[in-house]
Amino acid sequence: MMQKRKYLSYTLPLIFFFMMLIDGHVSSSLLSAFSVPMDFTSNLLLMFLMFATFQMEKTYLVIWSSVIGLLYDSYFYNVIGINLILFPILVILIYSLFEHVYPNTFTIILSFIVFVTAISVGRVFLLVLFKLTSTTILDFFARTLAPTLCLNIILIAVLVVPLKSMFNVKK
């Protein structure tokens, strides 16, 4: 157990970086595959951050979520602050939630859906606040949140069992 945690502490930053890149590719591939005006946002990085909370210390994960949030912002938005703020806040919320909720498959899936919704709402709120986008609530729900939730529900349903095994989630 301790050996796995030590191994993960060295490999997780690379995994987070690759998940960030894969998120971008999955999202853009789906956007180009469907010629509809919708925004599919993959959240594999958030999924790995959530599962990492079961193995890693809070301080370690908050620091790395900040670093990956900074990279995410500079790579996707060219504006620093959106995910730099949201990722550490969500990691802290994930730790808080799973201190009180037993992490079985069902609660992990439901929690992930809540966190995907939170990060999507947080992103659009900050983007509107900084005047980087102008969108209506209806547009956001219909064109961004609904497709994002559909995609991420499929991803978590497929990956929950392998990730539970990888991160040794047996609380």
mmCIF file with all atom_site columns, C-alpha atoms in Angstrom:
data_model
loop_
_atom_site.group_PDB
_atom_site.id
_atom_site.type_symbol
_atom_site.label_atom_id
_atom_site.label_alt_id
_atom_site.label_comp_id
_atom_site.label_asym_id
_atom_site.label_entity_id
_atom_site.label_seq_id
_atom_site.pdbx_PDB_ins_code
_atom_site.Cartn_x
_atom_site.Cartn_y
_atom_site.Cartn_z
_atom_site.occupancy
_atom_site.B_iso_or_equiv
_atom_site.pdbx_formal_charge
_atom_site.auth_seq_id
_atom_site.auth_comp_id
_atom_site.auth_asym_id
_atom_site.auth_atom_id
_atom_site.pdbx_PDB_model_num
ATOM 1   C CA . MET A 1 1   ? 0.000   0.000  0.000   1.00 0.00 ? 1   MET A CA 1
ATOM 2   C CA . MET A 1 2   ? 2.721   2.485  0.964   1.00 0.00 ? 2   MET A CA 1
ATOM 3   C CA . GLN A 1 3   ? 4.786   1.423  -2.051  1.00 0.00 ? 3   GLN A CA 1
ATOM 4   C CA . LYS A 1 4   ? 1.824   2.061  -4.376  1.00 0.00 ? 4   LYS A CA 1
ATOM 5   C CA . ARG A 1 5   ? 1.291   5.509  -2.847  1.00 0.00 ? 5   ARG A CA 1
ATOM 6   C CA . LYS A 1 6   ? 4.976   6.368  -3.348  1.00 0.00 ? 6   LYS A CA 1
ATOM 7   C CA . TYR A 1 7   ? 4.801   5.156  -6.947  1.00 0.00 ? 7   TYR A CA 1
ATOM 8   C CA . LEU A 1 8   ? 1.640   7.180  -7.567  1.00 0.00 ? 8   LEU A CA 1
ATOM 9   C CA . SER A 1 9   ? 3.167   10.337 -6.106  1.00 0.00 ? 9   SER A CA 1
ATOM 10  C CA . TYR A 1 10  ? 5.763   10.263 -8.894  1.00 0.00 ? 10  TYR A CA 1
ATOM 11  C CA . THR A 1 11  ? 3.499   9.196  -11.747 1.00 0.00 ? 11  THR A CA 1
ATOM 12  C CA . LEU A 1 12  ? 0.327   11.176 -10.995 1.00 0.00 ? 12  LEU A CA 1
ATOM 13  C CA . PRO A 1 13  ? 1.633   14.520 -12.310 1.00 0.00 ? 13  PRO A CA 1
ATOM 14  C CA . LEU A 1 14  ? 2.382   12.850 -15.660 1.00 0.00 ? 14  LEU A CA 1
ATOM 15  C CA . ILE A 1 15  ? -0.979  11.081 -15.654 1.00 0.00 ? 15  ILE A CA 1
ATOM 16  C CA . PHE A 1 16  ? -2.724  14.404 -14.927 1.00 0.00 ? 16  PHE A CA 1
ATOM 17  C CA . PHE A 1 17  ? -0.852  16.083 -17.782 1.00 0.00 ? 17  PHE A CA 1
ATOM 18  C CA . PHE A 1 18  ? -1.759  13.338 -20.243 1.00 0.00 ? 18  PHE A CA 1
ATOM 19  C CA . MET A 1 19  ? -5.391  13.311 -19.079 1.00 0.00 ? 19  MET A CA 1
ATOM 20  C CA . MET A 1 20  ? -5.514  17.055 -19.713 1.00 0.00 ? 20  MET A CA 1
ATOM 21  C CA . LEU A 1 21  ? -4.287  16.491 -23.279 1.00 0.00 ? 21  LEU A CA 1
ATOM 22  C CA . ILE A 1 22  ? -6.600  13.520 -23.826 1.00 0.00 ? 22  ILE A CA 1
ATOM 23  C CA . ASP A 1 23  ? -9.537  15.618 -22.567 1.00 0.00 ? 23  ASP A CA 1
ATOM 24  C CA . GLY A 1 24  ? -8.791  18.180 -25.238 1.00 0.00 ? 24  GLY A CA 1
ATOM 25  C CA . HIS A 1 25  ? -8.536  15.577 -27.973 1.00 0.00 ? 25  HIS A CA 1
ATOM 26  C CA . VAL A 1 26  ? -11.712 13.751 -26.946 1.00 0.00 ? 26  VAL A CA 1
ATOM 27  C CA . SER A 1 27  ? -13.649 17.011 -26.733 1.00 0.00 ? 27  SER A CA 1
ATOM 28  C CA . SER A 1 28  ? -12.443 18.327 -30.092 1.00 0.00 ? 28  SER A CA 1
ATOM 29  C CA . SER A 1 29  ? -12.926 14.941 -31.794 1.00 0.00 ? 29  SER A CA 1
ATOM 30  C CA . LEU A 1 30  ? -16.533 14.751 -30.633 1.00 0.00 ? 30  LEU A CA 1
ATOM 31  C CA . LEU A 1 31  ? -17.116 18.349 -31.628 1.00 0.00 ? 31  LEU A CA 1
ATOM 32  C CA . SER A 1 32  ? -15.877 17.667 -35.152 1.00 0.00 ? 32  SER A CA 1
ATOM 33  C CA . ALA A 1 33  ? -17.633 14.261 -35.397 1.00 0.00 ? 33  ALA A CA 1
ATOM 34  C CA . PHE A 1 34  ? -21.053 15.719 -34.663 1.00 0.00 ? 34  PHE A CA 1
ATOM 35  C CA . SER A 1 35  ? -21.905 18.713 -36.784 1.00 0.00 ? 35  SER A CA 1
ATOM 36  C CA . VAL A 1 36  ? -24.197 20.180 -34.152 1.00 0.00 ? 36  VAL A CA 1
ATOM 37  C CA . PRO A 1 37  ? -23.653 23.402 -32.217 1.00 0.00 ? 37  PRO A CA 1
ATOM 38  C CA . MET A 1 38  ? -22.840 21.677 -28.922 1.00 0.00 ? 38  MET A CA 1
ATOM 39  C CA . ASP A 1 39  ? -19.834 21.695 -26.662 1.00 0.00 ? 39  ASP A CA 1
ATOM 40  C CA . PHE A 1 40  ? -18.799 18.236 -25.458 1.00 0.00 ? 40  PHE A CA 1
ATOM 41  C CA . THR A 1 41  ? -16.290 18.599 -22.641 1.00 0.00 ? 41  THR A CA 1
ATOM 42  C CA . SER A 1 42  ? -14.495 15.493 -21.479 1.00 0.00 ? 42  SER A CA 1
ATOM 43  C CA . ASN A 1 43  ? -13.498 15.539 -17.794 1.00 0.00 ? 43  ASN A CA 1
ATOM 44  C CA . LEU A 1 44  ? -11.057 12.639 -17.531 1.00 0.00 ? 44  LEU A CA 1
ATOM 45  C CA . LEU A 1 45  ? -8.644  14.863 -15.635 1.00 0.00 ? 45  LEU A CA 1
ATOM 46  C CA . LEU A 1 46  ? -11.313 15.589 -13.030 1.00 0.00 ? 46  LEU A CA 1
ATOM 47  C CA . MET A 1 47  ? -12.077 11.872 -12.835 1.00 0.00 ? 47  MET A CA 1
ATOM 48  C CA . PHE A 1 48  ? -8.423  11.057 -12.124 1.00 0.00 ? 48  PHE A CA 1
ATOM 49  C CA . LEU A 1 49  ? -8.223  13.881 -9.583  1.00 0.00 ? 49  LEU A CA 1
ATOM 50  C CA . MET A 1 50  ? -11.267 12.429 -7.828  1.00 0.00 ? 50  MET A CA 1
ATOM 51  C CA . PHE A 1 51  ? -9.809  8.925  -7.702  1.00 0.00 ? 51  PHE A CA 1
ATOM 52  C CA . ALA A 1 52  ? -6.410  10.237 -6.598  1.00 0.00 ? 52  ALA A CA 1
ATOM 53  C CA . THR A 1 53  ? -8.041  11.654 -3.459  1.00 0.00 ? 53  THR A CA 1
ATOM 54  C CA . PHE A 1 54  ? -8.408  8.075  -2.204  1.00 0.00 ? 54  PHE A CA 1
ATOM 55  C CA . GLN A 1 55  ? -4.637  7.517  -2.248  1.00 0.00 ? 55  GLN A CA 1
ATOM 56  C CA . MET A 1 56  ? -2.858  10.847 -1.952  1.00 0.00 ? 56  MET A CA 1
ATOM 57  C CA . GLU A 1 57  ? -2.526  13.427 0.786   1.00 0.00 ? 57  GLU A CA 1
ATOM 58  C CA . LYS A 1 58  ? -4.710  16.516 0.548   1.00 0.00 ? 58  LYS A CA 1
ATOM 59  C CA . THR A 1 59  ? -1.846  19.046 0.390   1.00 0.00 ? 59  THR A CA 1
ATOM 60  C CA . TYR A 1 60  ? -0.073  17.119 -2.372  1.00 0.00 ? 60  TYR A CA 1
ATOM 61  C CA . LEU A 1 61  ? -3.201  16.903 -4.496  1.00 0.00 ? 61  LEU A CA 1
ATOM 62  C CA . VAL A 1 62  ? -4.245  20.530 -3.952  1.00 0.00 ? 62  VAL A CA 1
ATOM 63  C CA . ILE A 1 63  ? -0.793  21.685 -5.082  1.00 0.00 ? 63  ILE A CA 1
ATOM 64  C CA . TRP A 1 64  ? -0.787  19.452 -8.164  1.00 0.00 ? 64  TRP A CA 1
ATOM 65  C CA . SER A 1 65  ? -4.372  20.366 -9.038  1.00 0.00 ? 65  SER A CA 1
ATOM 66  C CA . SER A 1 66  ? -3.297  24.021 -8.952  1.00 0.00 ? 66  SER A CA 1
ATOM 67  C CA . VAL A 1 67  ? -0.324  23.305 -11.212 1.00 0.00 ? 67  VAL A CA 1
ATOM 68  C CA . ILE A 1 68  ? -2.409  21.306 -13.682 1.00 0.00 ? 68  ILE A CA 1
ATOM 69  C CA . GLY A 1 69  ? -5.105  24.003 -13.520 1.00 0.00 ? 69  GLY A CA 1
ATOM 70  C CA . LEU A 1 70  ? -2.492  26.589 -14.488 1.00 0.00 ? 70  LEU A CA 1
ATOM 71  C CA . LEU A 1 71  ? -1.336  24.415 -17.399 1.00 0.00 ? 71  LEU A CA 1
ATOM 72  C CA . TYR A 1 72  ? -4.945  23.745 -18.417 1.00 0.00 ? 72  TYR A CA 1
ATOM 73  C CA . ASP A 1 73  ? -5.736  27.467 -18.457 1.00 0.00 ? 73  ASP A CA 1
ATOM 74  C CA . SER A 1 74  ? -2.668  28.388 -20.455 1.00 0.00 ? 74  SER A CA 1
ATOM 75  C CA . TYR A 1 75  ? -3.202  25.556 -22.947 1.00 0.00 ? 75  TYR A CA 1
ATOM 76  C CA . PHE A 1 76  ? -6.966  25.809 -23.527 1.00 0.00 ? 76  PHE A CA 1
ATOM 77  C CA . TYR A 1 77  ? -8.064  29.302 -22.492 1.00 0.00 ? 77  TYR A CA 1
ATOM 78  C CA . ASN A 1 78  ? -4.975  31.534 -22.756 1.00 0.00 ? 78  ASN A CA 1
ATOM 79  C CA . VAL A 1 79  ? -6.335  33.137 -19.589 1.00 0.00 ? 79  VAL A CA 1
ATOM 80  C CA . ILE A 1 80  ? -4.912  32.097 -16.252 1.00 0.00 ? 80  ILE A CA 1
ATOM 81  C CA . GLY A 1 81  ? -7.304  31.701 -13.361 1.00 0.00 ? 81  GLY A CA 1
ATOM 82  C CA . ILE A 1 82  ? -10.322 29.627 -14.397 1.00 0.00 ? 82  ILE A CA 1
ATOM 83  C CA . ASN A 1 83  ? -9.092  26.094 -13.637 1.00 0.00 ? 83  ASN A CA 1
ATOM 84  C CA . LEU A 1 84  ? -6.309  27.359 -11.402 1.00 0.00 ? 84  LEU A CA 1
ATOM 85  C CA . ILE A 1 85  ? -9.122  28.305 -9.028  1.00 0.00 ? 85  ILE A CA 1
ATOM 86  C CA . LEU A 1 86  ? -11.642 25.535 -9.777  1.00 0.00 ? 86  LEU A CA 1
ATOM 87  C CA . PHE A 1 87  ? -9.445  22.410 -9.610  1.00 0.00 ? 87  PHE A CA 1
ATOM 88  C CA . PRO A 1 88  ? -8.085  22.972 -6.068  1.00 0.00 ? 88  PRO A CA 1
ATOM 89  C CA . ILE A 1 89  ? -11.543 23.962 -4.802  1.00 0.00 ? 89  ILE A CA 1
ATOM 90  C CA . LEU A 1 90  ? -13.041 20.787 -6.273  1.00 0.00 ? 90  LEU A CA 1
ATOM 91  C CA . VAL A 1 91  ? -10.249 18.636 -4.828  1.00 0.00 ? 91  VAL A CA 1
ATOM 92  C CA . ILE A 1 92  ? -10.958 20.068 -1.381  1.00 0.00 ? 92  ILE A CA 1
ATOM 93  C CA . LEU A 1 93  ? -14.693 19.422 -1.877  1.00 0.00 ? 93  LEU A CA 1
ATOM 94  C CA . ILE A 1 94  ? -13.977 15.857 -3.004  1.00 0.00 ? 94  ILE A CA 1
ATOM 95  C CA . TYR A 1 95  ? -11.930 15.199 0.128   1.00 0.00 ? 95  TYR A CA 1
ATOM 96  C CA . SER A 1 96  ? -14.697 16.686 2.265   1.00 0.00 ? 96  SER A CA 1
ATOM 97  C CA . LEU A 1 97  ? -17.392 14.625 0.573   1.00 0.00 ? 97  LEU A CA 1
ATOM 98  C CA . PHE A 1 98  ? -15.629 11.290 0.862   1.00 0.00 ? 98  PHE A CA 1
ATOM 99  C CA . GLU A 1 99  ? -14.885 11.875 4.539   1.00 0.00 ? 99  GLU A CA 1
ATOM 100 C CA . HIS A 1 100 ? -18.653 11.540 5.050   1.00 0.00 ? 100 HIS A CA 1
ATOM 101 C CA . VAL A 1 101 ? -19.788 9.335  2.163   1.00 0.00 ? 101 VAL A CA 1
ATOM 102 C CA . TYR A 1 102 ? -18.816 5.715  1.676   1.00 0.00 ? 102 TYR A CA 1
ATOM 103 C CA . PRO A 1 103 ? -17.099 5.461  -1.762  1.00 0.00 ? 103 PRO A CA 1
ATOM 104 C CA . ASN A 1 104 ? -18.923 2.596  -3.440  1.00 0.00 ? 104 ASN A CA 1
ATOM 105 C CA . THR A 1 105 ? -19.436 2.454  -7.208  1.00 0.00 ? 105 THR A CA 1
ATOM 106 C CA . PHE A 1 106 ? -22.817 4.165  -7.081  1.00 0.00 ? 106 PHE A CA 1
ATOM 107 C CA . THR A 1 107 ? -21.718 7.072  -4.867  1.00 0.00 ? 107 THR A CA 1
ATOM 108 C CA . ILE A 1 108 ? -18.556 7.562  -6.931  1.00 0.00 ? 108 ILE A CA 1
ATOM 109 C CA . ILE A 1 109 ? -20.590 7.826  -10.147 1.00 0.00 ? 109 ILE A CA 1
ATOM 110 C CA . LEU A 1 110 ? -23.123 10.212 -8.590  1.00 0.00 ? 110 LEU A CA 1
ATOM 111 C CA . SER A 1 111 ? -20.353 12.292 -7.032  1.00 0.00 ? 111 SER A CA 1
ATOM 112 C CA . PHE A 1 112 ? -18.562 12.556 -10.356 1.00 0.00 ? 112 PHE A CA 1
ATOM 113 C CA . ILE A 1 113 ? -21.757 13.797 -12.017 1.00 0.00 ? 113 ILE A CA 1
ATOM 114 C CA . VAL A 1 114 ? -22.088 16.476 -9.322  1.00 0.00 ? 114 VAL A CA 1
ATOM 115 C CA . PHE A 1 115 ? -18.432 17.513 -9.718  1.00 0.00 ? 115 PHE A CA 1
ATOM 116 C CA . VAL A 1 116 ? -18.698 17.673 -13.523 1.00 0.00 ? 116 VAL A CA 1
ATOM 117 C CA . THR A 1 117 ? -21.746 19.897 -13.108 1.00 0.00 ? 117 THR A CA 1
ATOM 118 C CA . ALA A 1 118 ? -19.888 22.043 -10.566 1.00 0.00 ? 118 ALA A CA 1
ATOM 119 C CA . ILE A 1 119 ? -16.832 22.522 -12.754 1.00 0.00 ? 119 ILE A CA 1
ATOM 120 C CA . SER A 1 120 ? -18.967 23.273 -15.825 1.00 0.00 ? 120 SER A CA 1
ATOM 121 C CA . VAL A 1 121 ? -21.055 25.846 -13.962 1.00 0.00 ? 121 VAL A CA 1
ATOM 122 C CA . GLY A 1 122 ? -17.918 27.280 -12.334 1.00 0.00 ? 122 GLY A CA 1
ATOM 123 C CA . ARG A 1 123 ? -16.168 27.641 -15.680 1.00 0.00 ? 123 ARG A CA 1
ATOM 124 C CA . VAL A 1 124 ? -19.057 29.388 -17.381 1.00 0.00 ? 124 VAL A CA 1
ATOM 125 C CA . PHE A 1 125 ? -19.594 31.618 -14.339 1.00 0.00 ? 125 PHE A CA 1
ATOM 126 C CA . LEU A 1 126 ? -15.943 32.721 -14.332 1.00 0.00 ? 126 LEU A CA 1
ATOM 127 C CA . LEU A 1 127 ? -15.842 33.102 -18.121 1.00 0.00 ? 127 LEU A CA 1
ATOM 128 C CA . VAL A 1 128 ? -18.943 35.339 -18.021 1.00 0.00 ? 128 VAL A CA 1
ATOM 129 C CA . LEU A 1 129 ? -17.603 37.200 -14.985 1.00 0.00 ? 129 LEU A CA 1
ATOM 130 C CA . PHE A 1 130 ? -14.329 37.999 -16.782 1.00 0.00 ? 130 PHE A CA 1
ATOM 131 C CA . LYS A 1 131 ? -16.312 38.830 -19.956 1.00 0.00 ? 131 LYS A CA 1
ATOM 132 C CA . LEU A 1 132 ? -14.575 36.102 -21.957 1.00 0.00 ? 132 LEU A CA 1
ATOM 133 C CA . THR A 1 133 ? -17.874 34.733 -23.213 1.00 0.00 ? 133 THR A CA 1
ATOM 134 C CA . SER A 1 134 ? -21.474 35.777 -23.421 1.00 0.00 ? 134 SER A CA 1
ATOM 135 C CA . THR A 1 135 ? -23.987 33.006 -23.080 1.00 0.00 ? 135 THR A CA 1
ATOM 136 C CA . THR A 1 136 ? -27.479 32.585 -21.791 1.00 0.00 ? 136 THR A CA 1
ATOM 137 C CA . ILE A 1 137 ? -28.512 30.111 -19.129 1.00 0.00 ? 137 ILE A CA 1
ATOM 138 C CA . LEU A 1 138 ? -30.626 28.188 -21.629 1.00 0.00 ? 138 LEU A CA 1
ATOM 139 C CA . ASP A 1 139 ? -27.742 28.060 -24.113 1.00 0.00 ? 139 ASP A CA 1
ATOM 140 C CA . PHE A 1 140 ? -25.402 26.813 -21.396 1.00 0.00 ? 140 PHE A CA 1
ATOM 141 C CA . PHE A 1 141 ? -27.752 24.055 -20.239 1.00 0.00 ? 141 PHE A CA 1
ATOM 142 C CA . ALA A 1 142 ? -28.755 22.889 -23.720 1.00 0.00 ? 142 ALA A CA 1
ATOM 143 C CA . ARG A 1 143 ? -25.490 23.227 -25.630 1.00 0.00 ? 143 ARG A CA 1
ATOM 144 C CA . THR A 1 144 ? -22.825 22.716 -22.994 1.00 0.00 ? 144 THR A CA 1
ATOM 145 C CA . LEU A 1 145 ? -23.984 21.072 -19.765 1.00 0.00 ? 145 LEU A CA 1
ATOM 146 C CA . ALA A 1 146 ? -26.288 18.406 -21.226 1.00 0.00 ? 146 ALA A CA 1
ATOM 147 C CA . PRO A 1 147 ? -23.778 17.061 -23.793 1.00 0.00 ? 147 PRO A CA 1
ATOM 148 C CA . THR A 1 148 ? -20.960 17.288 -21.241 1.00 0.00 ? 148 THR A CA 1
ATOM 149 C CA . LEU A 1 149 ? -22.935 15.289 -18.683 1.00 0.00 ? 149 LEU A CA 1
ATOM 150 C CA . CYS A 1 150 ? -23.924 12.656 -21.265 1.00 0.00 ? 150 CYS A CA 1
ATOM 151 C CA . LEU A 1 151 ? -20.306 12.170 -22.347 1.00 0.00 ? 151 LEU A CA 1
ATOM 152 C CA . ASN A 1 152 ? -18.965 12.052 -18.797 1.00 0.00 ? 152 ASN A CA 1
ATOM 153 C CA . ILE A 1 153 ? -21.633 9.652  -17.547 1.00 0.00 ? 153 ILE A CA 1
ATOM 154 C CA . ILE A 1 154 ? -20.538 7.243  -20.279 1.00 0.00 ? 154 ILE A CA 1
ATOM 155 C CA . LEU A 1 155 ? -16.868 7.751  -19.376 1.00 0.00 ? 155 LEU A CA 1
ATOM 156 C CA . ILE A 1 156 ? -17.372 7.171  -15.639 1.00 0.00 ? 156 ILE A CA 1
ATOM 157 C CA . ALA A 1 157 ? -19.596 4.137  -16.269 1.00 0.00 ? 157 ALA A CA 1
ATOM 158 C CA . VAL A 1 158 ? -16.864 2.561  -18.399 1.00 0.00 ? 158 VAL A CA 1
ATOM 159 C CA . LEU A 1 159 ? -13.893 3.567  -16.226 1.00 0.00 ? 159 LEU A CA 1
ATOM 160 C CA . VAL A 1 160 ? -15.179 3.373  -12.633 1.00 0.00 ? 160 VAL A CA 1
ATOM 161 C CA . VAL A 1 161 ? -14.247 -0.277 -12.034 1.00 0.00 ? 161 VAL A CA 1
ATOM 162 C CA . PRO A 1 162 ? -10.737 -0.109 -13.559 1.00 0.00 ? 162 PRO A CA 1
ATOM 163 C CA . LEU A 1 163 ? -10.006 3.147  -11.720 1.00 0.00 ? 163 LEU A CA 1
ATOM 164 C CA . LYS A 1 164 ? -11.272 1.762  -8.423  1.00 0.00 ? 164 LYS A CA 1
ATOM 165 C CA . SER A 1 165 ? -8.826  -1.091 -8.891  1.00 0.00 ? 165 SER A CA 1
ATOM 166 C CA . MET A 1 166 ? -5.977  1.180  -9.998  1.00 0.00 ? 166 MET A CA 1
ATOM 167 C CA . PHE A 1 167 ? -6.416  3.518  -7.033  1.00 0.00 ? 167 PHE A CA 1
ATOM 168 C CA . ASN A 1 168 ? -7.251  0.709  -4.587  1.00 0.00 ? 168 ASN A CA 1
ATOM 169 C CA . VAL A 1 169 ? -10.633 2.129  -3.543  1.00 0.00 ? 169 VAL A CA 1
ATOM 170 C CA . LYS A 1 170 ? -11.946 -0.344 -0.986  1.00 0.00 ? 170 LYS A CA 1
ATOM 171 C CA . LYS A 1 171 ? -12.939 1.860  1.936   1.00 0.00 ? 171 LYS A CA 1
#
